[in-house]
């Protein structure tokens, strides 16, 4: 094989490989000898079919296999001989006009990882904002929790339902006078005013009594998920079973024991632990942001454009998804478009920080153990049904890029923890409002930093609509980018689908019912229940 370098500019490389027809033919001969003993042909004993007949029967397939394996070995040899570190999967193309029996000319194009300068990790100074927990905060959380634990009492048969009451009913939905599929249900409970059902449904329950039969008119929303019901007027024949009224929650031992706890003090302890965890998460988010800001400010080196583009596309796709749920999607998209260059700068920063953290981790022996990796895989497998978990585990074990995607967040956390240990940290007590304000500050949005720790940085000062659209998309702004070509976790074609949600009796009055078709893999099915509200 002959190799000629045709491009060496910045991080871009290109090579032309020439694989001779003689080399390909040798591979075909070797493959013929390997498979000949397994070939069966009338008139010949097993394993005695002449090689020339085997070649005549399977020559085309063997030739293609030989060419493919030659190309793969050639690309790997180029990478090894030139000590290349590909940023993404190399682009490989067979020259036009190739004919069997002739030399094959292969074009290989790739971008390589930059030589990351020795990271400056000494002298890092961080402030750790901590939020003390007081009894008043625990009590407030307890009151809020108790208010959510409504206890319902059956009302008198003469009681007329009002907003806040729970109505238990049977129903039959009809379009053009004909019951439609999934439009019948029994003993459905809905709290009037909860907004869980399609517009107009709950309002017409006001005033009903136990034993009433009532027909209501509604119109399904234009964006309703059941295609056959979009925008359609419909009627629902209701039979009211029971009206229940809410009883004010009482903070007492009974509240705790009704939840399976031993005492009210145990409930308070659980709530206090939850608050403490929330405070710790805020503290870590703020510290991590400041740490990454310092790293980004102290290091500047070129990054592979292909990695930046991949990160940008991921950010942009998330932004578009969030914008589609805004009150004015077009306005949100227009604002996004105006700052496209700034989002691309975020993607570049994200890639650079990923390479930097990876370099720091490798230089200091940070690693994810096999035990930790096994635990990650098992945790991820739990989102699949029992019959698909083993398939998912095998997929991750066989696909290095899928494993790398699972590994990346944990590896990042371990590198960050290492840097925290190296840093000079001063502590300062603040209120929860102060630390949340620091995280949500305009300065934070302008820096464009974040990892998977719930940071919300984005370029510029966001408008209310745009800020909401960008929150989730920029929540991973500085998550490390892996050093090899990555494949987004299992697709529906190569990984098992997630376990579906439990089906309810009907989806008819639901404001956002699940579609009939199965959802794409890695996305759980929505519950089919007559009490879900649109996103």
PDB file of N, CA and C in Angstrom, residues 198-199 219-233 511-512:
ATOM      1  N   UNK A 198     -58.782  18.513  28.683  1.00  0.00           N
ATOM      2  CA  UNK A 198     -58.810  19.446  27.562  1.00  0.00           C
ATOM      3  C   UNK A 198     -59.657  20.667  27.925  1.00  0.00           C
ATOM      4  N   UNK A 199     -59.366  21.810  27.288  1.00  0.00           N
ATOM      5  CA  UNK A 199     -60.064  23.049  27.636  1.00  0.00           C
ATOM      6  C   UNK A 199     -61.582  22.888  27.578  1.00  0.00           C
ATOM      7  N   UNK A 219     -64.096  20.863  22.344  1.00  0.00           N
ATOM      8  CA  UNK A 219     -63.388  20.789  21.061  1.00  0.00           C
ATOM      9  C   UNK A 219     -61.950  20.403  21.356  1.00  0.00           C
ATOM     10  N   UNK A 220     -61.490  19.345  20.703  1.00  0.00           N
ATOM     11  CA  UNK A 220     -60.116  18.913  20.919  1.00  0.00           C
ATOM     12  C   UNK A 220     -59.147  19.958  20.342  1.00  0.00           C
ATOM     13  N   UNK A 221     -58.045  20.218  21.027  1.00  0.00           N
ATOM     14  CA  UNK A 221     -57.071  21.211  20.531  1.00  0.00           C
ATOM     15  C   UNK A 221     -56.504  20.805  19.170  1.00  0.00           C
ATOM     16  N   UNK A 222     -56.080  21.800  18.422  1.00  0.00           N
ATOM     17  CA  UNK A 222     -55.485  21.537  17.102  1.00  0.00           C
ATOM     18  C   UNK A 222     -54.183  20.754  17.211  1.00  0.00           C
ATOM     19  N   UNK A 223     -53.500  20.864  18.357  1.00  0.00           N
ATOM     20  CA  UNK A 223     -52.230  20.152  18.518  1.00  0.00           C
ATOM     21  C   UNK A 223     -52.399  18.869  19.325  1.00  0.00           C
ATOM     22  N   UNK A 224     -53.636  18.384  19.421  1.00  0.00           N
ATOM     23  CA  UNK A 224     -53.875  17.152  20.173  1.00  0.00           C
ATOM     24  C   UNK A 224     -53.117  15.999  19.525  1.00  0.00           C
ATOM     25  N   UNK A 225     -52.590  15.114  20.353  1.00  0.00           N
ATOM     26  CA  UNK A 225     -51.710  14.069  19.834  1.00  0.00           C
ATOM     27  C   UNK A 225     -52.422  12.959  19.079  1.00  0.00           C
ATOM     28  N   UNK A 226     -53.707  12.761  19.320  1.00  0.00           N
ATOM     29  CA  UNK A 226     -54.451  11.767  18.555  1.00  0.00           C
ATOM     30  C   UNK A 226     -54.897  12.418  17.247  1.00  0.00           C
ATOM     31  N   UNK A 227     -54.288  12.002  16.144  1.00  0.00           N
ATOM     32  CA  UNK A 227     -54.483  12.675  14.854  1.00  0.00           C
ATOM     33  C   UNK A 227     -55.960  12.783  14.486  1.00  0.00           C
ATOM     34  N   UNK A 228     -56.727  11.700  14.738  1.00  0.00           N
ATOM     35  CA  UNK A 228     -58.119  11.662  14.304  1.00  0.00           C
ATOM     36  C   UNK A 228     -59.027  12.585  15.118  1.00  0.00           C
ATOM     37  N   UNK A 229     -58.487  13.150  16.199  1.00  0.00           N
ATOM     38  CA  UNK A 229     -59.298  14.013  17.057  1.00  0.00           C
ATOM     39  C   UNK A 229     -58.884  15.478  17.004  1.00  0.00           C
ATOM     40  N   UNK A 230     -57.787  15.783  16.324  1.00  0.00           N
ATOM     41  CA  UNK A 230     -57.298  17.164  16.291  1.00  0.00           C
ATOM     42  C   UNK A 230     -58.373  18.130  15.791  1.00  0.00           C
ATOM     43  N   UNK A 231     -58.678  19.143  16.612  1.00  0.00           N
ATOM     44  CA  UNK A 231     -59.601  20.195  16.202  1.00  0.00           C
ATOM     45  C   UNK A 231     -61.048  19.755  16.077  1.00  0.00           C
ATOM     46  N   UNK A 232     -61.360  18.518  16.448  1.00  0.00           N
ATOM     47  CA  UNK A 232     -62.717  17.998  16.268  1.00  0.00           C
ATOM     48  C   UNK A 232     -63.620  18.390  17.449  1.00  0.00           C
ATOM     49  N   UNK A 233     -64.865  18.821  17.148  1.00  0.00           N
ATOM     50  CA  UNK A 233     -65.839  18.996  18.230  1.00  0.00           C
ATOM     51  C   UNK A 233     -66.298  17.629  18.708  1.00  0.00           C
ATOM     52  N   UNK A 511     -55.558  16.242  27.736  1.00  0.00           N
ATOM     53  CA  UNK A 511     -55.175  17.388  26.920  1.00  0.00           C
ATOM     54  C   UNK A 511     -54.044  17.045  25.978  1.00  0.00           C
ATOM     55  N   UNK A 512     -53.154  16.151  26.414  1.00  0.00           N
ATOM     56  CA  UNK A 512     -52.019  15.775  25.563  1.00  0.00           C
ATOM     57  C   UNK A 512     -51.852  14.268  25.609  1.00  0.00           C
TER      58      UNK A 512
END
